[in-house]
Coordinates of C-alpha atoms and ligand atoms in Angstrom, one line a residue:
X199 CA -18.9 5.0 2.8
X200 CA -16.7 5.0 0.1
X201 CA -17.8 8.4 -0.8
X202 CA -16.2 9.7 2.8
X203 CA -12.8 8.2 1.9
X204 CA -12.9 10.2 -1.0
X205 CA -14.6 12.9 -0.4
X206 CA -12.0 15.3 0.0
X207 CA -10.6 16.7 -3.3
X208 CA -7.5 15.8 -2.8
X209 CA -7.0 12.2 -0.4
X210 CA -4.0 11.4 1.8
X211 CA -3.5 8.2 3.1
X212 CA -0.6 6.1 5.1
X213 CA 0.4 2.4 5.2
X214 CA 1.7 0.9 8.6
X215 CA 2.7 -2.3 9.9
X216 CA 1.5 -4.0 13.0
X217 CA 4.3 -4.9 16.0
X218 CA 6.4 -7.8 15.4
X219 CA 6.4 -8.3 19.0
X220 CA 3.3 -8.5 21.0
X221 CA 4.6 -6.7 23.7
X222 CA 4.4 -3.3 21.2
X223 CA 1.2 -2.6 21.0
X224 CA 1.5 0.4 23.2
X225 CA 4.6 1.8 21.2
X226 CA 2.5 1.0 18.0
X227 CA -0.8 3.0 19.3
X228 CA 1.5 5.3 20.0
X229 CA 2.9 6.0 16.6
X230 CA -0.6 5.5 15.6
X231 CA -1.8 8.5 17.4
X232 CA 0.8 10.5 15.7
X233 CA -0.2 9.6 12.6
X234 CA -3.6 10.2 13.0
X235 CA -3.2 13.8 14.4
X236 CA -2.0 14.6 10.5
X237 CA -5.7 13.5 9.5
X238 CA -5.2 11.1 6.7
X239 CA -8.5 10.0 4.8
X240 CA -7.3 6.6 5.6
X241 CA -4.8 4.4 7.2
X242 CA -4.1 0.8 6.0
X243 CA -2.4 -1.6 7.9
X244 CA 0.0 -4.6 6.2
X245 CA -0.4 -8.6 6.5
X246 CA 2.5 -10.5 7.7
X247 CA 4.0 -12.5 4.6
X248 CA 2.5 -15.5 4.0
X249 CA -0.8 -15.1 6.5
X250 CA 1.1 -14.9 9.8
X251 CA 0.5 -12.5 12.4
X252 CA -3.1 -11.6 11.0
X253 CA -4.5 -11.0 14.5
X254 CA -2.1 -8.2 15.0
X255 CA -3.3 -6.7 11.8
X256 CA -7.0 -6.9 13.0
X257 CA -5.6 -5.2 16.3
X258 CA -3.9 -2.0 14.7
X259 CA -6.5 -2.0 12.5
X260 CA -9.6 -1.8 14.8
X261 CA -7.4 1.1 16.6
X262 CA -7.0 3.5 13.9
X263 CA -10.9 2.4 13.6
X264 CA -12.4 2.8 16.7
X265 CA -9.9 5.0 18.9
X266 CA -9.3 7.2 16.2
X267 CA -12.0 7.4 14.4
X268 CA -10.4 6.7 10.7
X269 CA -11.2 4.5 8.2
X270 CA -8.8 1.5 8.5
X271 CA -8.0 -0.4 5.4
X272 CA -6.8 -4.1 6.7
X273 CA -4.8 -5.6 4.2
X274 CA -5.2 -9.5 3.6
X275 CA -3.4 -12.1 1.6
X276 CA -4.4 -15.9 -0.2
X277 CA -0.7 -17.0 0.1
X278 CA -1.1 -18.5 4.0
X279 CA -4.6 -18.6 3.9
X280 CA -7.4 -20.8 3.4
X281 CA -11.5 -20.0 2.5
X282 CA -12.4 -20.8 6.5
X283 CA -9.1 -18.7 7.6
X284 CA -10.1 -15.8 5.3
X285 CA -13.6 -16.3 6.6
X286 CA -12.3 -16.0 10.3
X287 CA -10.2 -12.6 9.7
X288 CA -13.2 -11.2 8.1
X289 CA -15.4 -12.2 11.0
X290 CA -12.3 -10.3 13.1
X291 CA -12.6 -7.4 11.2
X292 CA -16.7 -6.8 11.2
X293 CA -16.6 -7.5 15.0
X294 CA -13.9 -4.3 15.1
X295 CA -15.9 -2.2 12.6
X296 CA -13.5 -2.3 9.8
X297 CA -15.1 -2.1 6.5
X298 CA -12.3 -2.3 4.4
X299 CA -9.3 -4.6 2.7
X300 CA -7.2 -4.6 0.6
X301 CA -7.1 -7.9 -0.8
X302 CA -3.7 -8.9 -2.1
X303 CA -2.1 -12.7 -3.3
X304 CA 0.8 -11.9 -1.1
X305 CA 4.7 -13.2 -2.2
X306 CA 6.0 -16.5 -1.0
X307 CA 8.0 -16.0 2.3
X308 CA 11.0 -17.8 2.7
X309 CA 10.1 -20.7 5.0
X310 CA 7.1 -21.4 2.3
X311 CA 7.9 -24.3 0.2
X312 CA 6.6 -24.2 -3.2
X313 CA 4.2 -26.9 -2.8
X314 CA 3.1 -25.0 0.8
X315 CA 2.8 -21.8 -1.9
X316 CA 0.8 -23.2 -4.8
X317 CA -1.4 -25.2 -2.3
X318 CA -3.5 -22.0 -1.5
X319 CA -7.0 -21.7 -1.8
X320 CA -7.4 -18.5 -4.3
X321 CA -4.3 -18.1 -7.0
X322 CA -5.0 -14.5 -7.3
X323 CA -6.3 -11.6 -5.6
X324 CA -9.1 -11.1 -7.8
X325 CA -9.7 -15.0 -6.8
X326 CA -9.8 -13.9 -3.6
X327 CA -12.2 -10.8 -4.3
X328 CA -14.9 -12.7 -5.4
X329 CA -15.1 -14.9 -3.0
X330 CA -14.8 -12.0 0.1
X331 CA -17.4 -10.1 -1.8
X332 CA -19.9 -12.7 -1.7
X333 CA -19.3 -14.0 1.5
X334 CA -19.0 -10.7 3.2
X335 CA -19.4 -7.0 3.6
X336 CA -16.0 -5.7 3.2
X337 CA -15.5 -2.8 1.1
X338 CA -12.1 -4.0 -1.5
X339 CA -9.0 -2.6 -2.9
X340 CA -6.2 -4.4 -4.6
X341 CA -2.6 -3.4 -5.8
X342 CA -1.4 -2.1 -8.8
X343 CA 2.2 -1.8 -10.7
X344 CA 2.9 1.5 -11.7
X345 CA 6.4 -0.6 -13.7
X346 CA 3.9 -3.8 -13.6
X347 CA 4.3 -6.6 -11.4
X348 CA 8.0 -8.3 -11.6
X349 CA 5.9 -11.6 -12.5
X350 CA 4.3 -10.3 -15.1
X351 CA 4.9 -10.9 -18.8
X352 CA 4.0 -7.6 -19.9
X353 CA 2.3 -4.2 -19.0
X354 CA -0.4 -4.8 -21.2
X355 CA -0.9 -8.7 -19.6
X356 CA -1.0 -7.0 -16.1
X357 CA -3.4 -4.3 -16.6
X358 CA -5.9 -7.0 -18.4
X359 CA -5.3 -9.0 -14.5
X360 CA -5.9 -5.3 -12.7
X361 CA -9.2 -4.8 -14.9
X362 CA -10.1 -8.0 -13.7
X363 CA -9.5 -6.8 -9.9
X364 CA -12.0 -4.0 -10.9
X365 CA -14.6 -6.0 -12.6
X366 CA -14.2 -8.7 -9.4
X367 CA -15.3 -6.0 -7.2
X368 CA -12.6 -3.6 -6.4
X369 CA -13.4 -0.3 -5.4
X370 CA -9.9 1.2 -5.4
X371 CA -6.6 0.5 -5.8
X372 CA -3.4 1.7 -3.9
X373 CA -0.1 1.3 -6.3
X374 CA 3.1 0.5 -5.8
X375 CA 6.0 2.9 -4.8
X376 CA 7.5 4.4 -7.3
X377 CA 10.3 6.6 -7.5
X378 CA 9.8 8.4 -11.2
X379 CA 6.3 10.0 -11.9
X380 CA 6.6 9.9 -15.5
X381 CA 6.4 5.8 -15.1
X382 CA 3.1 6.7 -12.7
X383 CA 1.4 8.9 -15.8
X384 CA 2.2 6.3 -18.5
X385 CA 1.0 4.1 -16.4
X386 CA -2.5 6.0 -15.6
X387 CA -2.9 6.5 -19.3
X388 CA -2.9 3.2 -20.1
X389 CA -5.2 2.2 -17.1
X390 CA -7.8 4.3 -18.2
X391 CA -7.5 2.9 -21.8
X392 CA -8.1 -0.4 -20.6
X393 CA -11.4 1.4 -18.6
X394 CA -10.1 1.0 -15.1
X395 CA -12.1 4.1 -13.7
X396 CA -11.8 3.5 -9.8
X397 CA -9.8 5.6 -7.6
X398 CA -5.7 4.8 -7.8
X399 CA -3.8 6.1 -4.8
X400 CA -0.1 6.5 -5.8
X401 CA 2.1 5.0 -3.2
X402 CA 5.1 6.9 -2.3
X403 CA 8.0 6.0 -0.2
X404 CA 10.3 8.6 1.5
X405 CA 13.7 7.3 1.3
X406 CA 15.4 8.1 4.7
X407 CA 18.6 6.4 5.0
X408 CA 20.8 5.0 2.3
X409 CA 20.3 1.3 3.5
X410 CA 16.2 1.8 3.5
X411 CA 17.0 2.0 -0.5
X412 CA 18.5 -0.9 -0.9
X413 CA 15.4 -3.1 1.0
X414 CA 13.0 -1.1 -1.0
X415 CA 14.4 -1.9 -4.6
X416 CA 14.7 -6.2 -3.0
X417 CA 11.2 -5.8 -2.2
X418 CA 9.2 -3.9 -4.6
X419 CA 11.2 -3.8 -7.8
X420 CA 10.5 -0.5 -8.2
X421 CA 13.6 0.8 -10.6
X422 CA 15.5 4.4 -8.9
X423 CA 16.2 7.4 -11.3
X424 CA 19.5 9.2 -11.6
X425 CA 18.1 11.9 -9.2
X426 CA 17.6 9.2 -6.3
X427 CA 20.8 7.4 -6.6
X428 CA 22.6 11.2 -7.1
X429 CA 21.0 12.1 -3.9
X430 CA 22.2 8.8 -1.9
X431 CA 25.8 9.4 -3.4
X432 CA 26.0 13.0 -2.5
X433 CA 24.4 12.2 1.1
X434 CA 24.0 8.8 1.8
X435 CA 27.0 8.5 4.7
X436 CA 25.8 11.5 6.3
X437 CA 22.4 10.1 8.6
X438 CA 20.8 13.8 9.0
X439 CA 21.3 15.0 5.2
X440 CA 20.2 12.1 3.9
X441 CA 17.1 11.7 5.8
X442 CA 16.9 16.0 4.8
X443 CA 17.1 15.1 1.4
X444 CA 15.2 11.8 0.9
X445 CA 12.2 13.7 2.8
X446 CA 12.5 16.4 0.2
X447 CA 12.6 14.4 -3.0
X448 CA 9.3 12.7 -1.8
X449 CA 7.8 15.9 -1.2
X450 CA 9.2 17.4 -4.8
X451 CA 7.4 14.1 -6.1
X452 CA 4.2 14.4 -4.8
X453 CA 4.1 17.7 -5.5
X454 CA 5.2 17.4 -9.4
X455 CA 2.1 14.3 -9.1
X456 CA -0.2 17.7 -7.7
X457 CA 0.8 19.6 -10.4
X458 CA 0.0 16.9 -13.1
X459 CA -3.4 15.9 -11.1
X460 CA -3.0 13.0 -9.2
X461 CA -4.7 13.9 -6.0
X462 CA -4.6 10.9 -4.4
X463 CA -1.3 10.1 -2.4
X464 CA -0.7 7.1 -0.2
X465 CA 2.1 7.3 1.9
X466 CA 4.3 4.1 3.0
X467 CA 4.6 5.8 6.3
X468 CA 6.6 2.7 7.6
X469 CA 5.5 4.0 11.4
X470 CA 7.5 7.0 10.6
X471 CA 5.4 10.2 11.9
X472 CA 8.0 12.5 12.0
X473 CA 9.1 11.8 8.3
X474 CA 5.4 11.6 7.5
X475 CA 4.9 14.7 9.2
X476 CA 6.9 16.5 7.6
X477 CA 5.8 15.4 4.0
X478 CA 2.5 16.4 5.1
X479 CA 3.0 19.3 6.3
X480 CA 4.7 20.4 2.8
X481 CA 2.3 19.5 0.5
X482 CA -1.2 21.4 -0.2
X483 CA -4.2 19.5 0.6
Ligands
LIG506 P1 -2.2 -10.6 -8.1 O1 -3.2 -9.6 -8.5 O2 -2.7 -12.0 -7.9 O3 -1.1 -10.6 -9.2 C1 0.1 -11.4 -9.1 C2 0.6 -11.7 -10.5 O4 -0.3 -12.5 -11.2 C3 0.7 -10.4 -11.4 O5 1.8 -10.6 -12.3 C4 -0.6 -10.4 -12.2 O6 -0.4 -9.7 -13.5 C5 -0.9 -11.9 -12.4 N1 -2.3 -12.2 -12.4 C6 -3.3 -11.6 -11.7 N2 -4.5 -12.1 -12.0 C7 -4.3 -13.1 -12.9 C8 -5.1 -14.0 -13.6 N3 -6.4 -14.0 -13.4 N4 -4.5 -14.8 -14.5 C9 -3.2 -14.8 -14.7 N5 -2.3 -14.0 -14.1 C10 -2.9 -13.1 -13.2 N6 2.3 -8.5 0.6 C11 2.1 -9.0 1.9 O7 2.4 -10.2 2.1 N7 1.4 -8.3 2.9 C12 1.0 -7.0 2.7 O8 0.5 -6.4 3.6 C13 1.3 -6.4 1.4 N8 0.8 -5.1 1.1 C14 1.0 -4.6 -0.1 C15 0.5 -3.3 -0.4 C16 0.6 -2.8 -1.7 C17 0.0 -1.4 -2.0 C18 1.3 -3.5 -2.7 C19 1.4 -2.9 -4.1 C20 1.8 -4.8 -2.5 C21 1.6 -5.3 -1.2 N9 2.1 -6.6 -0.9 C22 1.9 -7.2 0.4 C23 2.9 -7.4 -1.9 C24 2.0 -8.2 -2.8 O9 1.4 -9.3 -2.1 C25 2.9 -8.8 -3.9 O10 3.2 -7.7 -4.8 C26 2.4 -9.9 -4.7 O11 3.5 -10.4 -5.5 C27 1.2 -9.6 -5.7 O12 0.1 -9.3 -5.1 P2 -1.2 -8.9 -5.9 O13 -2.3 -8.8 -5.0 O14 -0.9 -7.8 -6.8 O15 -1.4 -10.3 -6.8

């Protein structure tokens, strides 16, 4: 199974969120179809912070599964859930035919206290790993830090925790955005170093509007070379250029990650098929 997703020398993949509303589903399976007509290996589909809205996850996710026919990748978080709730969204997920999650420790939201937030069931995702994998049939991934996590005390600390992911079952990992590749090859070298040899999917986001940047950096950490924040001073009050441009950096980065080898690119598609299109349409497969 695993085999499929990667099968293809090179894999392409998107991340997508389900509706916030439940009256979008139609709009959402909509944007879904678009995406899926650019063929990705896989789609995954986020959790909403802190465990809420998980049913809405299993919905988009059992679409891209059994209406279009791609692997879905359902992600799942510990923060907001317990063993039995876990147990419950993985019951969800075999009903639907989806074989895969990525299983993550999610962030605190902002209505979590701290006590709500340390009260969970599995402190980590590789917690959480272990105790899916031998409970269930899901087929795991977990996240990685191409700048390490912002909790972490060191790069060298948070590869040892991703090796862990790996040796708790993981069968591939999708990274974090990130908006200079020579972070992403340091980053790769010292994985394999530390004898992390599953597939890692670099995560890139194409930054469309000047406002989209700002969110990003809040939410992922990720730091924004000279080019990037040239690009959003030279275009960022102009809606069309910047969009022009932001698509064109992430295409200039994926291809530079081509060039160097990586050929496996996730794409934080944010429900975007145009953009998406676009990028996809650019890059050789
Ligand atoms: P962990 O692997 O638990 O790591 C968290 C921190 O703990 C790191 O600093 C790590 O080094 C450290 N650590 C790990 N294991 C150990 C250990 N055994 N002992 C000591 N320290 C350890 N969030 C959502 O809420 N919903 C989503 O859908 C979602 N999707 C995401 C998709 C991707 C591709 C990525 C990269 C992130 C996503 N997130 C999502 C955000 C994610 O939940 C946060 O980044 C969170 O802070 C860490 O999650 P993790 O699974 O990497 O945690």
């Amino acid at each position: 199974m695993l085999q499929n997703m990667f099968a293809h020398k090179r894999t392409l993949s998107f991340e997508v969120f389900p509706p916030k509303k439940d009256g979008d589903f139609e709009s959402a399976f909509q944007v879904m179809d678009e995406l899926g007509k650019l063929s990705p290996d896989f789609i995954s589909v986020t959790y909403g912070a802190g465990g809420s809205r998980a049913g809405k996850t299993v919905e988009i996710a059992s679409y891209i599964q059994n209406t279009l026919g791609i692997d879905a990748v359902a992600h799942v978080t510990c923060v907001g859930s317990s063993r039995e709730s876990l147990l419950g969204v993985a019951e969800s997920l075999k009903e639907q035919n989806v074989r895969y999650a990525l299983a993550l420790r999610g962030d605190r939201p902002k209505d979590m206290t701290d006590e709500q937030f340390a009260s969970r069931d599995f402190e980590h995702a590789s917690d959480m790993m272990e105790f899916l994998g031998g409970s269930t049939d899901l087929i795991m991934a977990g996240a990685c830090y191409p700048e390490k996590h912002y909790e972490s005390f060191s790069m060298e600390a948070d590869l040892n925790h991703l090796k862990k992911k790996q040796e708790a079952g993981a069968k591939f990992l999708i990274s974090q955005m990130f908006f200079d590749n020579d972070y992403y090859y340091s980053f790769l070298e010292k994985a394999q170093k530390k004898g992390i040899d599953i597939p890692i999917c670099a995560g890139i986001m194409p930054i469309t509007s000047a406002r989209q940047l700002g969110t990003t950096i809040t939410l992922s950490g990720s730091s924004i070379p000279k080019a990037l924040s040239d690009l959003i001073a030279a275009y960022g009050d102009n809606k069309d250029d910047m969009r022009k441009a932001g698509i064109d950096y992430a295409i200039r980065q994926i291809r530079d990650l081509q060039e160097n080898g990586v050929n496996d690119i996730h794409i934080y598609a944010m429900n975007k098929p145009k953009a998406t299109g676009e990028i996809t349409a650019a890059i050789y497969r």
